[in-house]
CSV table of C-alpha atoms in Angstrom, one decimal:
chain,number,residue,atom,x,y,z
A,2,MET,CA,192.5,136.6,174.9
A,3,ALA,CA,191.5,134.3,172.1
A,4,ARG,CA,192.1,137.1,169.6
A,5,ARG,CA,195.7,137.6,170.9
A,6,LYS,CA,196.4,133.9,170.7
A,7,LYS,CA,195.2,133.8,167.1
A,8,ALA,CA,197.4,136.8,166.2
A,9,GLU,CA,200.4,135.1,167.8
A,10,GLU,CA,199.7,131.9,165.8
A,11,MET,CA,199.4,134.0,162.6
A,12,ALA,CA,202.7,135.7,163.4
A,13,ALA,CA,204.4,132.3,164.0
A,14,ARG,CA,203.1,131.1,160.6
A,15,VAL,CA,204.3,134.2,158.8
A,16,ARG,CA,207.7,133.9,160.5
A,17,ASN,CA,207.9,130.2,159.4
A,18,LEU,CA,207.0,131.0,155.8
A,19,LEU,CA,209.6,133.8,155.6
A,20,ALA,CA,212.2,131.6,157.2
A,21,MET,CA,211.5,128.8,154.8
A,22,ASP,CA,211.7,131.1,151.8
A,23,ALA,CA,215.0,132.6,153.0
A,24,ALA,CA,216.4,129.1,153.8
A,25,GLY,CA,215.4,127.9,150.3
A,26,VAL,CA,217.2,130.8,148.6
A,27,MET,CA,220.3,130.3,150.6
A,28,ARG,CA,220.3,126.5,150.1
A,29,ARG,CA,219.9,127.0,146.3
A,30,LEU,CA,222.7,129.6,146.2
A,31,GLU,CA,225.1,127.2,147.9
A,32,ALA,CA,224.1,124.2,145.8
A,33,ARG,CA,224.1,125.9,142.4
A,34,ARG,CA,226.9,128.4,143.0
A,35,ASP,CA,229.4,127.0,140.5
A,36,GLU,CA,226.9,125.6,138.0
A,37,MET,CA,225.0,128.8,137.6
A,38,PHE,CA,228.1,130.7,136.5
A,39,ALA,CA,229.1,127.9,134.2
A,40,LEU,CA,225.7,128.1,132.6
A,41,PHE,CA,225.7,131.9,132.5
A,42,SER,CA,229.1,131.7,130.7
A,43,ARG,CA,228.1,129.0,128.3
A,44,LEU,CA,224.5,129.9,127.5
A,45,ARG,CA,224.8,133.7,128.0
A,46,SER,CA,221.5,133.4,129.8
A,47,ARG,CA,220.7,135.1,133.1
A,48,GLU,CA,218.0,132.5,133.9
A,49,PRO,CA,220.3,130.2,135.9
A,50,LEU,CA,221.2,133.2,138.1
A,51,LEU,CA,217.8,134.6,138.5
A,52,GLY,CA,216.0,131.2,139.0
A,53,THR,CA,218.4,130.4,141.8
A,54,ILE,CA,217.5,133.5,143.8
A,55,SER,CA,213.7,133.4,143.1
A,56,SER,CA,211.7,133.6,146.3
A,57,ARG,CA,208.3,132.0,146.9
A,58,TYR,CA,206.9,134.1,149.7
A,59,ALA,CA,208.6,137.5,149.3
A,60,SER,CA,205.4,139.0,148.0
A,61,GLY,CA,203.6,138.3,151.2
A,62,ALA,CA,200.6,140.4,151.6
A,63,PHE,CA,200.8,143.4,153.9
A,64,GLU,CA,197.9,142.0,155.9
A,65,GLN,CA,200.2,139.1,156.8
A,66,LEU,CA,203.4,140.9,157.5
A,67,ILE,CA,201.6,143.3,159.8
A,68,HIS,CA,201.5,140.5,162.4
A,69,LEU,CA,205.3,140.7,162.9
A,70,SER,CA,206.9,143.1,165.3
A,71,GLU,CA,208.6,146.2,164.0
A,72,GLN,CA,212.1,144.6,164.6
A,73,GLU,CA,211.1,141.5,162.7
A,74,GLN,CA,209.7,143.5,159.8
A,75,ALA,CA,213.0,145.5,159.7
A,76,VAL,CA,215.0,142.3,159.7
A,77,VAL,CA,212.9,140.7,156.9
A,78,ASP,CA,213.1,143.9,154.9
A,79,HIS,CA,216.8,144.0,155.3
A,80,PHE,CA,217.2,140.4,154.0
A,81,TYR,CA,215.0,141.0,151.0
A,82,GLU,CA,216.8,144.3,150.3
A,83,ARG,CA,220.1,142.3,150.1
A,84,LEU,CA,218.4,139.7,147.9
A,85,ASP,CA,217.1,142.5,145.7
A,86,GLU,CA,220.7,143.8,145.3
A,87,LEU,CA,221.7,140.4,144.0
A,88,ARG,CA,218.6,140.2,141.7
A,89,TRP,CA,219.2,143.6,140.3
A,90,TYR,CA,222.9,142.8,139.6
A,91,PHE,CA,222.0,139.5,137.9
A,92,THR,CA,219.3,141.1,135.8
A,93,TYR,CA,221.3,144.1,134.5
A,94,THR,CA,225.0,143.1,134.6
A,95,GLU,CA,227.0,143.4,131.5
A,96,ASP,CA,230.0,141.9,133.3
A,97,MET,CA,231.8,138.9,132.0
A,98,PRO,CA,231.2,135.6,134.0
A,99,GLY,CA,234.5,135.9,135.9
A,100,THR,CA,233.8,139.4,137.1
A,101,ALA,CA,230.2,138.5,137.8
A,102,GLN,CA,231.3,135.7,140.0
A,103,LEU,CA,233.6,138.1,142.0
A,104,ILE,CA,230.8,140.6,142.5
A,105,PHE,CA,228.4,137.8,143.4
A,106,THR,CA,230.8,136.7,146.2
A,107,LYS,CA,230.7,140.2,147.7
A,108,LEU,CA,226.9,140.4,147.4
A,109,HIS,CA,226.5,136.9,148.7
A,110,LYS,CA,228.4,137.7,151.9
A,111,ARG,CA,226.1,140.6,152.6
A,112,LEU,CA,223.1,138.3,152.0
A,113,GLU,CA,224.5,135.6,154.3
A,114,GLU,CA,224.9,138.1,157.1
A,115,ALA,CA,221.3,139.3,156.6
A,116,TYR,CA,220.2,135.7,156.6
A,117,ARG,CA,222.0,135.0,159.9
A,118,VAL,CA,220.2,138.0,161.5
A,119,LEU,CA,216.9,136.8,160.0
A,120,VAL,CA,217.3,133.3,161.5
A,121,VAL,CA,218.3,134.7,164.9
A,122,THR,CA,215.3,137.0,164.9
A,123,LEU,CA,212.6,134.8,163.3
A,124,GLY,CA,213.9,131.4,164.2
A,125,PRO,CA,214.8,128.6,161.8
A,126,PRO,CA,212.1,127.2,159.5
A,127,MET,CA,210.0,124.3,160.7
A,128,PRO,CA,211.4,121.2,159.0
A,129,PRO,CA,209.0,118.9,157.0
A,130,ASP,CA,209.0,116.3,159.8
A,131,GLY,CA,207.7,118.9,162.3
A,132,SER,CA,210.7,118.5,164.7
A,133,ARG,CA,212.3,121.6,166.1
A,134,VAL,CA,216.0,122.0,166.8
A,135,VAL,CA,216.6,123.7,170.0
A,136,ASP,CA,219.8,125.2,171.5
A,137,VAL,CA,221.3,122.8,174.0
A,138,GLN,CA,224.0,123.2,176.6
A,139,ALA,CA,226.3,120.5,177.7
A,140,VAL,CA,225.9,119.7,181.4
A,141,ARG,CA,228.2,117.8,183.7
A,142,HIS,CA,227.2,114.2,184.1
A,143,GLU,CA,227.7,112.7,187.6
A,144,GLY,CA,227.9,109.1,186.6
A,145,PRO,CA,230.5,106.6,185.6
A,146,SER,CA,233.4,108.0,183.5
A,147,PRO,CA,232.9,107.7,179.7
A,148,SER,CA,235.7,105.2,179.5
A,149,THR,CA,233.8,102.7,181.6
A,150,GLU,CA,230.6,102.9,179.6
A,151,SER,CA,230.0,100.2,177.1
A,152,ALA,CA,229.6,101.1,173.4
A,153,LEU,CA,226.0,99.9,173.6
A,154,ASP,CA,225.2,102.3,176.4
A,155,LYS,CA,226.7,105.2,174.4
A,156,ARG,CA,224.6,104.4,171.4
A,157,ALA,CA,221.5,104.2,173.5
A,158,VAL,CA,222.2,107.6,175.1
A,159,SER,CA,223.0,109.1,171.7
A,160,ALA,CA,219.7,107.8,170.3
A,161,ARG,CA,217.7,109.2,173.2
A,162,ASN,CA,219.4,112.6,172.8
A,163,ARG,CA,218.6,112.8,169.1
A,164,ARG,CA,214.9,112.1,169.9
A,165,ALA,CA,214.8,114.7,172.6
């Protein structure tokens, strides 16, 4: 029983590292999208493109990835395959910056879809503060109508909901 719990903890850690890596790649792509093509055009260097899509944990050891289920492994592989398509294109393209940006848009959409599936399958990465965002569902409240609540009460309820 203890061995199984340890394996589950290991799998959770591997999932989190992969989710953090994928989130970092996607965050950098969004933040640097315009600038990386401007630099590519001006400097004729691929480094802004390749540096943006570098991944920290993609070379995870087989011994670690084995802790994931087959479906999780397939989803992770699919995400990194899409990322590799982008990396290959950025590494070897002879396209001019405008054309490269158009091709990037197509490849980026594929990567975004693979990322959505990865997050659904593995879960989002643990944020630095350790809090987890969970799916919530609105429920009907059987109290006074919202129009009768004071602004102070609304702020207090809002603050409690953020902490929960």
